[in-house]
Coordinates of C-alpha atoms and ligand atoms in Angstrom, one line a residue:
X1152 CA 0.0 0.0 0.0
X1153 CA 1.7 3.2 -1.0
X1154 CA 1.4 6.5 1.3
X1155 CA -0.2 8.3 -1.3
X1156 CA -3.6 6.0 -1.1
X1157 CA -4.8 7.1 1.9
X1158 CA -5.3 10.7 0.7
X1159 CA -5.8 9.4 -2.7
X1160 CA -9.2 7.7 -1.2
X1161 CA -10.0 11.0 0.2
X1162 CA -10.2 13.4 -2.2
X1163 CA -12.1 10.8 -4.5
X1164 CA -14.7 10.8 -1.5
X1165 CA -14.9 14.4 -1.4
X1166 CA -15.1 14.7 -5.4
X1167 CA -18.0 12.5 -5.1
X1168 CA -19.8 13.1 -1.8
X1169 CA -18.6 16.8 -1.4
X1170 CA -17.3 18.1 1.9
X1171 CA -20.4 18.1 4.2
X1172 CA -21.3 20.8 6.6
X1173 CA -23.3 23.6 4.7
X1174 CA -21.9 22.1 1.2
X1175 CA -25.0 19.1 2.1
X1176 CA -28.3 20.3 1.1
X1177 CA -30.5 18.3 3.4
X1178 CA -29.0 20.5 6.0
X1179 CA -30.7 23.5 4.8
X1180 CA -34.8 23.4 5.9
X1181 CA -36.5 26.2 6.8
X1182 CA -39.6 26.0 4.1
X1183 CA -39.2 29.6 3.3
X1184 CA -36.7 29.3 1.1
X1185 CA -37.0 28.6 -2.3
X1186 CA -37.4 30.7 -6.2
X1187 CA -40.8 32.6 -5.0
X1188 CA -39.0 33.8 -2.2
X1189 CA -35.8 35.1 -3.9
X1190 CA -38.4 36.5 -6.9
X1191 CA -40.4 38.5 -4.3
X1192 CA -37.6 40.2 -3.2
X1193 CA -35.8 40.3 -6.3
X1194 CA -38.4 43.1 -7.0
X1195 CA -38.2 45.3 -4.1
X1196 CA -33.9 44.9 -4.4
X1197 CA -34.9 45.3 -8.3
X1198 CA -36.8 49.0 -7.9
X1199 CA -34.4 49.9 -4.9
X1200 CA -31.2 49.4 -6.6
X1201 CA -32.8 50.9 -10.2
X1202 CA -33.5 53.7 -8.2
X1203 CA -29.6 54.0 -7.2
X1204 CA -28.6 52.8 -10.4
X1205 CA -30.7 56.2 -11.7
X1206 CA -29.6 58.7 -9.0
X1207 CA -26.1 57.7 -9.0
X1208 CA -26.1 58.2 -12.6
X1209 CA -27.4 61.4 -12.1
X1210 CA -25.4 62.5 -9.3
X1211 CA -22.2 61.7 -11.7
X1212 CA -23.8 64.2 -14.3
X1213 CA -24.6 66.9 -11.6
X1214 CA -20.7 66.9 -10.7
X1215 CA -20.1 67.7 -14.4
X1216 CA -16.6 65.4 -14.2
X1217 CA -15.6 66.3 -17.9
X1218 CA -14.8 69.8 -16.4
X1219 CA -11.5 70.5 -16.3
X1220 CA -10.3 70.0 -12.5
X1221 CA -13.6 68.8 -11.3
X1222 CA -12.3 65.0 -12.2
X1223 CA -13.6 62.4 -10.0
X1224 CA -11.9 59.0 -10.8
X1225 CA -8.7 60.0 -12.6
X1226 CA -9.8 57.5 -15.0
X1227 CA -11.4 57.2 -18.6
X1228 CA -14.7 57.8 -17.5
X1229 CA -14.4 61.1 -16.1
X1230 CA -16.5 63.2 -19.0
X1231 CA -19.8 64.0 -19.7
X1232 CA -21.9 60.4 -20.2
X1233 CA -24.2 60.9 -22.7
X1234 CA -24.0 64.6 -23.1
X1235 CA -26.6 66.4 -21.4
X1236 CA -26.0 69.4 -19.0
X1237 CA -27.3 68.9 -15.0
X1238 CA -30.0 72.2 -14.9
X1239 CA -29.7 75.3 -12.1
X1240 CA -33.5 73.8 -11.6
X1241 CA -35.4 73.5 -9.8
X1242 CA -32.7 74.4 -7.0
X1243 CA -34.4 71.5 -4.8
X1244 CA -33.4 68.7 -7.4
X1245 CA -30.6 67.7 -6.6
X1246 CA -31.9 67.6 -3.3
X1247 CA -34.4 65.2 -3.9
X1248 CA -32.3 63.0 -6.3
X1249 CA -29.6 62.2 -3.9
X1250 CA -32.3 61.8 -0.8
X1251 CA -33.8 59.1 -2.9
X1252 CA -30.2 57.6 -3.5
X1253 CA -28.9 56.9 0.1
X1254 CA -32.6 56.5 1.7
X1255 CA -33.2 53.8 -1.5
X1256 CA -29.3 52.3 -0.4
X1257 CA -30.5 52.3 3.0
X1258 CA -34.1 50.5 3.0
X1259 CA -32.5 48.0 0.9
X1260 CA -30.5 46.4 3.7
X1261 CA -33.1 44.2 5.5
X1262 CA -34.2 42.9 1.7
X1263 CA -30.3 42.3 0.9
X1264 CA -30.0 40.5 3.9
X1265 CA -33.3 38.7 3.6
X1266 CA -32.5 37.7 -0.1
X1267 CA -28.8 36.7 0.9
X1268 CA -30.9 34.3 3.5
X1269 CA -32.8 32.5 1.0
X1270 CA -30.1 31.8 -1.5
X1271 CA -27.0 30.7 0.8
X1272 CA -27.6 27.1 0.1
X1273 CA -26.5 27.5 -3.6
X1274 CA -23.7 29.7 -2.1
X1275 CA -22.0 26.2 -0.9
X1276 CA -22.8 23.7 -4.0
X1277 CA -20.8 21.1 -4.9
X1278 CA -18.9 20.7 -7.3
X1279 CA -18.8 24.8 -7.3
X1280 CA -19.3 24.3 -11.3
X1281 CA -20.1 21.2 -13.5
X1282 CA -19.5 23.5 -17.0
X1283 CA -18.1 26.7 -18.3
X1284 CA -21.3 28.4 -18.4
X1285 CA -21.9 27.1 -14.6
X1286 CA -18.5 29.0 -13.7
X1287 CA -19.5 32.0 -15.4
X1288 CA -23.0 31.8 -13.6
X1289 CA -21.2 31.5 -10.2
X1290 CA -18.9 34.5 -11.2
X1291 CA -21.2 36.7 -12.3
X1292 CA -23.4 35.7 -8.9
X1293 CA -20.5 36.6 -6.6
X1294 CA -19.6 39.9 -8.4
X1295 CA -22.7 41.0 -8.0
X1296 CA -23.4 39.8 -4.2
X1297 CA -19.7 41.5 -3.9
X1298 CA -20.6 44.5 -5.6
X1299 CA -24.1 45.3 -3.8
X1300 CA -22.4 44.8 -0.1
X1301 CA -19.2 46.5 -1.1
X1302 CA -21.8 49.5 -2.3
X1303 CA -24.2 49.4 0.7
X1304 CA -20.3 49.5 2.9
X1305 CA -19.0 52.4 0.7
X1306 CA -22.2 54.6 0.8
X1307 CA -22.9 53.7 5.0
X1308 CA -19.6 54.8 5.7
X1309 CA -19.3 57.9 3.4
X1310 CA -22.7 59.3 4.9
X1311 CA -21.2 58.7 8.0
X1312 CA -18.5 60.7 7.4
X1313 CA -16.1 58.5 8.5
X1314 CA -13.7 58.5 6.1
X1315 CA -10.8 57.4 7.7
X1316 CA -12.1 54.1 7.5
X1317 CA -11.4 53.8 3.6
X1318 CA -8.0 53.5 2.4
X1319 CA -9.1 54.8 -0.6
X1320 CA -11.4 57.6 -2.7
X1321 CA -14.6 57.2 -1.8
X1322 CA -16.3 58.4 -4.9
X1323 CA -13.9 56.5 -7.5
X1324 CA -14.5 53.3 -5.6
X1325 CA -17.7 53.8 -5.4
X1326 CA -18.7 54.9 -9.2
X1327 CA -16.6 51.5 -10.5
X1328 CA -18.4 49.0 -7.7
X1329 CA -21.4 50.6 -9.6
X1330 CA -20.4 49.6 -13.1
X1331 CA -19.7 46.1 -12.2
X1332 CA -23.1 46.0 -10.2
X1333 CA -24.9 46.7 -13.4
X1334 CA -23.1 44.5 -15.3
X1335 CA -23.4 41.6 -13.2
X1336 CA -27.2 42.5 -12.5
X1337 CA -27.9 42.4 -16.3
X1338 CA -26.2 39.2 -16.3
X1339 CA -28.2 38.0 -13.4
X1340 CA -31.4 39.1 -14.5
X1341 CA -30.7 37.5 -18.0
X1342 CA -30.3 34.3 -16.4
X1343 CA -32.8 34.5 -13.6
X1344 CA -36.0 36.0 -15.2
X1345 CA -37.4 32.1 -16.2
X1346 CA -36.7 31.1 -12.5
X1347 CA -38.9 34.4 -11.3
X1348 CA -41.8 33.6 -14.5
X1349 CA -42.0 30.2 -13.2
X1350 CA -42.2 30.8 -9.6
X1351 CA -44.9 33.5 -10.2
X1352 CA -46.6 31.6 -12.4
X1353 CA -47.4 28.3 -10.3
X1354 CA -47.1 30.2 -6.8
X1355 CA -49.1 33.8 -7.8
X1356 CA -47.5 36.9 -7.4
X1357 CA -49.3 37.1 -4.2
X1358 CA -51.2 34.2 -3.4
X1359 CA -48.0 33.3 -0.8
X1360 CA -48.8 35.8 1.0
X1361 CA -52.2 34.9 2.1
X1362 CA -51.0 31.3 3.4
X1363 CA -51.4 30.7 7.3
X1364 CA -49.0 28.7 9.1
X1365 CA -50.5 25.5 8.2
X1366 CA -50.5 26.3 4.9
X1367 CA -47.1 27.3 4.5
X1368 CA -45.4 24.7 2.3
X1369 CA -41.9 24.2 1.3
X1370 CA -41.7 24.8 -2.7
X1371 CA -40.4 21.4 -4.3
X1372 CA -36.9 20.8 -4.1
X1373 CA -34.7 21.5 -6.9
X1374 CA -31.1 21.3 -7.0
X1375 CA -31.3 24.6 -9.4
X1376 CA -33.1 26.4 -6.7
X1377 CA -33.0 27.5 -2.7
X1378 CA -36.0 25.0 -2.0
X1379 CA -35.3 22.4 1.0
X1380 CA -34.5 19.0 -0.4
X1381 CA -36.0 17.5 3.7
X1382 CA -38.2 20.8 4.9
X1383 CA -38.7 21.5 8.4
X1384 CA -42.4 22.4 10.1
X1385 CA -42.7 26.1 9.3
X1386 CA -42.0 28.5 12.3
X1387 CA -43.2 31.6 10.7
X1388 CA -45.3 32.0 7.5
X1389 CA -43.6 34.1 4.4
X1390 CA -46.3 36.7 5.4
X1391 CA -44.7 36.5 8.6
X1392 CA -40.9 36.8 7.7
X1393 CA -41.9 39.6 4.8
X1394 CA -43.0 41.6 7.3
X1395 CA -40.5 41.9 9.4
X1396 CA -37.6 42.7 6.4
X1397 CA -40.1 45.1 5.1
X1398 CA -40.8 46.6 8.6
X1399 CA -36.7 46.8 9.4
X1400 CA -37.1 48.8 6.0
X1401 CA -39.5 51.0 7.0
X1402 CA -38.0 51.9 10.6
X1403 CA -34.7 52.5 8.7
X1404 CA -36.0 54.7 6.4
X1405 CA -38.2 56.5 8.7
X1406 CA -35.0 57.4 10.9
X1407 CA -32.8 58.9 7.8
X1408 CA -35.4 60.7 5.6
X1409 CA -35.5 63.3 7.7
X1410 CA -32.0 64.5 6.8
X1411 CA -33.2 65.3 3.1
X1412 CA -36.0 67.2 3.5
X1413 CA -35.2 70.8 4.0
X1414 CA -35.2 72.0 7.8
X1415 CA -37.8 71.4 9.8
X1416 CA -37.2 67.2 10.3
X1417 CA -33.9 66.6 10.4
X1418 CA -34.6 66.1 14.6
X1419 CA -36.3 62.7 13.1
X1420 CA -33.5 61.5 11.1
X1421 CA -31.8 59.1 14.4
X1422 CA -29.9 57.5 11.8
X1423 CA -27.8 60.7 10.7
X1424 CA -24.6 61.3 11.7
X1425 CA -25.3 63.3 15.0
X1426 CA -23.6 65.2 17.7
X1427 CA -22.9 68.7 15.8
X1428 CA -23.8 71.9 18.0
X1429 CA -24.6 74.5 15.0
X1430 CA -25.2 77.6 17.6
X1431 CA -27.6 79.8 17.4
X1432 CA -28.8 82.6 15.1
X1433 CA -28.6 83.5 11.1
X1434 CA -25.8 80.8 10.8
X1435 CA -27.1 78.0 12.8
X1436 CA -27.3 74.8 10.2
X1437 CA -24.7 72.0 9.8
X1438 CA -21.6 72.5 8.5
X1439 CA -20.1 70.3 6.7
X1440 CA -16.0 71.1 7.1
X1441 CA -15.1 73.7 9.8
X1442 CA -12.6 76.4 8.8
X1443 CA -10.3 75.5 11.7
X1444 CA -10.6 71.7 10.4
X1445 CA -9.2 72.3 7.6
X1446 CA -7.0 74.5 8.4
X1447 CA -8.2 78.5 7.5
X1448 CA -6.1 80.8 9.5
X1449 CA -8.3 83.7 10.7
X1450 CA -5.3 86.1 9.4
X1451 CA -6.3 84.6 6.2
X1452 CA -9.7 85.9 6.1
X1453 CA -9.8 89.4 8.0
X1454 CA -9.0 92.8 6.4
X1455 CA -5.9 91.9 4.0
X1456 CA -8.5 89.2 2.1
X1457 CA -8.2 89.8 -1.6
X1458 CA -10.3 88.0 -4.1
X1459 CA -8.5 87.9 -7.4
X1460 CA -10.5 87.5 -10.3
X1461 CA -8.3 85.9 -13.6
X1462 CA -10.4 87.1 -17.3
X1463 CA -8.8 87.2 -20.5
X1464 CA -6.6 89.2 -20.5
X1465 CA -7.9 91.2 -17.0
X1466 CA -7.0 90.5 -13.9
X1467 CA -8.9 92.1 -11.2
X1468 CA -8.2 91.8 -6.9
X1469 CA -11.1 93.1 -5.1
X1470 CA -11.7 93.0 -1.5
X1471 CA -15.0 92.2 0.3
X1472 CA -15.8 96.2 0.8
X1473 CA -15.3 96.3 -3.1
X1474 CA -17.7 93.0 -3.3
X1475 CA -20.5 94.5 -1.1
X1476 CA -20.5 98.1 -3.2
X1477 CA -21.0 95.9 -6.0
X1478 CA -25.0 94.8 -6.6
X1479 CA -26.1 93.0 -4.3
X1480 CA -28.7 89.9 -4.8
X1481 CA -30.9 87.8 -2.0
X1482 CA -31.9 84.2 -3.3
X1483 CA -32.9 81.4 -1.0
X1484 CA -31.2 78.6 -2.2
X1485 CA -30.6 75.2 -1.1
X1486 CA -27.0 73.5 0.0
X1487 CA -27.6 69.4 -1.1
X1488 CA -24.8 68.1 0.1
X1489 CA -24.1 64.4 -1.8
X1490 CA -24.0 62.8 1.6
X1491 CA -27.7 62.9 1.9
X1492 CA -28.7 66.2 3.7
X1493 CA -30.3 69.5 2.3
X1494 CA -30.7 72.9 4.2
X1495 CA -32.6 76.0 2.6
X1496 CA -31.0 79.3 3.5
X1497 CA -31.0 83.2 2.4
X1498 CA -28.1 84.0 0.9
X1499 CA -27.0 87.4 -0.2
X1500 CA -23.8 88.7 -2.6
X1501 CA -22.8 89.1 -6.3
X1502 CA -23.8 87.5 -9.0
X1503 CA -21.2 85.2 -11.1
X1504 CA -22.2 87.0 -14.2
X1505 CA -21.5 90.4 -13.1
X1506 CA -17.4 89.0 -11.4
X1507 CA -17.4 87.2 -14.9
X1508 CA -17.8 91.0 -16.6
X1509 CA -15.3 92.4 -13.8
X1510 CA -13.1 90.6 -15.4
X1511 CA -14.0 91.8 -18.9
X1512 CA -15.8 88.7 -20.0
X1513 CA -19.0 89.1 -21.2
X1514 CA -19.9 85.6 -21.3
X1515 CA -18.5 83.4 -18.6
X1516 CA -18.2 80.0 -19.8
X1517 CA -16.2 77.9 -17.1
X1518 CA -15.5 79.3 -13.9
X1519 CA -12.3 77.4 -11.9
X1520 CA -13.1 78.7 -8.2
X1521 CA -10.4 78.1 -6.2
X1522 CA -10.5 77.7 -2.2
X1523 CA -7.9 79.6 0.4
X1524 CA -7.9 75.9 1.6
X1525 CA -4.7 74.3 0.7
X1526 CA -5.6 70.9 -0.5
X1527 CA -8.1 67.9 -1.3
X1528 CA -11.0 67.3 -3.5
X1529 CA -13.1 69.9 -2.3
X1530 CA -10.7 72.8 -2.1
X1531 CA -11.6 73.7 -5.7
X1532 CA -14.6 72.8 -8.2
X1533 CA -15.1 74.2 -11.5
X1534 CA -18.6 75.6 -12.7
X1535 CA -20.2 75.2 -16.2
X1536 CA -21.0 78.7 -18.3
X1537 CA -24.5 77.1 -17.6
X1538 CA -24.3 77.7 -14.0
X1539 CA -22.2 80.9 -13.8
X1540 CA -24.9 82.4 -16.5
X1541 CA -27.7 81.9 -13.9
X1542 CA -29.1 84.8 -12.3
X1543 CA -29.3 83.0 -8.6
X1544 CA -25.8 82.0 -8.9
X1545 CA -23.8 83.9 -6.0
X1546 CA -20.7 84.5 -4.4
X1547 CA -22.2 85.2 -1.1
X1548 CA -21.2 87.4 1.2
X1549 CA -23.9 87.1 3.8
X1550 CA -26.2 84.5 5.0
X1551 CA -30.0 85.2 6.6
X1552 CA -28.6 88.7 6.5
X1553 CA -25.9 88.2 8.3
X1554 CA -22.0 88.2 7.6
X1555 CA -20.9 84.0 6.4
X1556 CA -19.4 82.8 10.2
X1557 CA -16.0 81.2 9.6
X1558 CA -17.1 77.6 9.3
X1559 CA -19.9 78.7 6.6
X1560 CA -17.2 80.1 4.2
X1561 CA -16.4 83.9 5.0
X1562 CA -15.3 86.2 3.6
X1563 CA -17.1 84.9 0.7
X1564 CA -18.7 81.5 -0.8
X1565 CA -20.2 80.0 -4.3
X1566 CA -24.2 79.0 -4.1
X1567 CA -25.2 77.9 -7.0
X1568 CA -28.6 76.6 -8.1
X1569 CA -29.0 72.9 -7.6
X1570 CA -25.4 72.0 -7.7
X1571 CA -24.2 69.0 -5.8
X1572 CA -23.4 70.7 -2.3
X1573 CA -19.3 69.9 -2.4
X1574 CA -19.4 72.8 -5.6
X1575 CA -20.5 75.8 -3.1
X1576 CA -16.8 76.3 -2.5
X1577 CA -16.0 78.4 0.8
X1578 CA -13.6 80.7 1.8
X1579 CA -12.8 80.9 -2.0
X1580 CA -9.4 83.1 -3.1
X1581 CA -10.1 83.3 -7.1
X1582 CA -12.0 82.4 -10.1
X1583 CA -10.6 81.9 -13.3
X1584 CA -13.2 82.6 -16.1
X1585 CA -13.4 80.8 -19.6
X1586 CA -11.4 77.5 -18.5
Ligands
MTE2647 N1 -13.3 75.0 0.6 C1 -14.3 74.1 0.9 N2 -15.5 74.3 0.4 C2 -16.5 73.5 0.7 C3 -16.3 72.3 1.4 C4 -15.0 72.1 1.9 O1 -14.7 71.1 2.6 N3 -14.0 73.0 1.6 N4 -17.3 71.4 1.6 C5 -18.4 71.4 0.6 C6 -19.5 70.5 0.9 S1 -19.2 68.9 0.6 C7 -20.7 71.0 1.2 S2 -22.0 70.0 1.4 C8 -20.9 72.4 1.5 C9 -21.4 72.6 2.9 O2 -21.6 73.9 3.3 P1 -21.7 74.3 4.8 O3 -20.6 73.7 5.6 O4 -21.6 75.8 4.8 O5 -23.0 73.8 5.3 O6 -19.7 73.2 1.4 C10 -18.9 72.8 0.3 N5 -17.8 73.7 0.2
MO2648 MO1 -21.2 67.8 0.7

């Protein structure tokens, strides 16, 4: 007998019998599981995930990345996708557009979980594949399980504002997870919609849902499917266990909508990053970056303050007693910042236009604006001629008729009409016109 049988006989057991544990299917029994339960919430993940697929898409527009300097990933997709311009309105859109996309991420937690639940039996098959198409299946399955956590992760955090817990950008991260999502979810869907026709067709849509305990059956097993090859007596019905992801749903997004929606409920949103004393008075709403956290000087921003103003060929410094003899303009305009919150406020200053014509440019065109703040992503942004052009578009001065405190961007800050909240540059030093 030569040493190598002994391990030889192994492995040709496990080839054959597989390696137990989870990888044996009679182990897995609740009834519930099974192709109408993964269909079911295959829709709600379907329209929650559309709906992020749709404001993430738009979000990317609204930061205009094919602006020179405003580049998000560094890579080759950083340019206008499909070639339409984000509008200055209505101001609130952009407001609403990325509320739907983190409370649409967030609601969809309990049904990701739910539908990871119902599937993990085909997570451990064995052999993982019997044919290349099986393999590709599998791959395509993990990418996108890999993708919508990885997501979900990325988004929680970044709303959170904890980014010292990525060791890496955010957004470029992000925006690429996204791209391999909807690839693998076209994939997915391609190979799944006969399994969701079939399920729906001899279960009902609904019918399931009507079932009491005694009438909640295990579907019948298939080695295709999640179904329970020896089912258990059920312990809940599907009623039962629907509820209670949808309800987990529901109490999330009750706790975050809050945030979104301009003033007056943002003391419901539990779920928002918390703990920020805003004062009192005509500056009192959340800041996103303090000056002294990132690093303004107060001898930057007193009397010496210059703005310079680069036209072709002008050059023009002015200081904020210059800026407030100028004309003066009062919009109320919204700040909707990307991670997920909105405030309306009163803002007073000049208008883009008229700086742009300072500067002996008639017609703006691209406005770099360019923050006292040394470094990092939001230190600068560019604006489109689109933007600069609009009449509400401000460098303001004053806030709620008051002069910008530190932390809201004095001496002077960009509002801009529905622009993603991280383009309302503060404490900005120049613009450069027709970049
Ligand atoms: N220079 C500079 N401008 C900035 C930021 C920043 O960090 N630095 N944050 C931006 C972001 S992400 C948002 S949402 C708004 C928030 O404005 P607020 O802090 O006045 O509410 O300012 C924007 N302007
Ligand atoms: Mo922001």
């Amino acid at each position: 007998m030569s040493a190598l049988d002994r391990p030889r006989r192994q492995l040709r057991r496990l080839l054959a019998e597989g390696p137990g544990g989870p990888f044996d299917r009679a182990r897995w029994t609740s009834p519930l599981r099974g192709p109408w339960m993964a269909s079911f919430l295959s829709i709600g993940l379907a329209v929650l995930f559309g709906l992020d697929l749709l404001t993430g898409y738009l979000s990317y527009v609204a930061y205009q990345p094919g602006l020179p300097g405003n580049a998000l990933t560094g890579g080759g997709l950083d340019r206008h996708l499909f070639g339409w311009t984000w509008p200055t309105g209505p101001a609130w859109l952009y407001g609403v557009t990325q509320g739907v996309h983190i409370l649409a991420g967030t609601v969809a937690i309990p049904i990701l979980a739910a539908k990871l639940w119902t599937v993990m039996p085909k997570f451990y098959k064995w052999p993982p594949a019997k044919s290349a198409s099986q393999a590709l299946e599998r791959l395509s399955l993990g990418l996108l399980v890999g993708s919508s956590i990885f997501l979900v992760i990325t988004g929680l955090i970044d709303i959170s504002y904890w980014y010292a817990g990525l060791g890496f950008s955010f957004v470029a991260a992000h925006f690429y997870a996204a791209w391999v999502f909807l690839g693998a979810l076209v994939a997915h869907v391609g190979l799944k919609l006969g399994v969701m026709r079939q399920a729906f067709r001899t279960r009902g849509v609904l019918a399931p849902l009507r079932e009491d305990l005694r009438a909640t059956a295990a579907e019948p097993f298939d080695a295709e499917t999640s179904a329970p090859v020896a089912p258990a007596a059920p312990t809940v019905t599907r009623r039962g266990m629907l509820g209670m992801v949808g309800g987990a749903s529901l109490a999330l997004g009750a706790f975050l909508f809050g945030e979104s929606f301009l003033g007056g409920l943002r003391g419901t949103a539990l779920l928002a990053p918390r703990g920020q004393d805003v004062g009192s008075g005509p500056n009192a709403f959340q800041v996103n970056k303090t000056a002294a956290g990132v690093g303004i000087k107060p001898s930057e921003t007193d009397a010496s303050w210059r703005l310079e103003l680069q036209g072709d060929p002008h050059k023009v410094t002015l200081s904020r007693a210059d800026l407030l003899a100028m004309e003066q303009h009062t919009h109320e305009l919204p700040i909707n910042c990307v991670e997920g919150w909105s405030t309306l406020q009163t803002w007073t200053g000049v208008r883009l236009r008229d700086l742009a014509a300072r500067a002996g440019v008639a017609s703006p065109g691209n406005v770099r604006v360019q923050s006292l703040q040394g470094g990092g992503q939001f230190s600068h942004a560019t604006l489109s001629g689109h933007q600069a052009g609009d009449d509400r578009a401000l460098l303001a001065l004053k806030v709620n008729g008051a002069d910008l405190s530190a932390d809201h961007g004095f001496p002077a800050r960009v509002i801009v009409p529905n622009a993603p909240g991280v383009h309302n540059t503060k404490w900005v030093a120049s613009m450069r016109f027709g970049v």
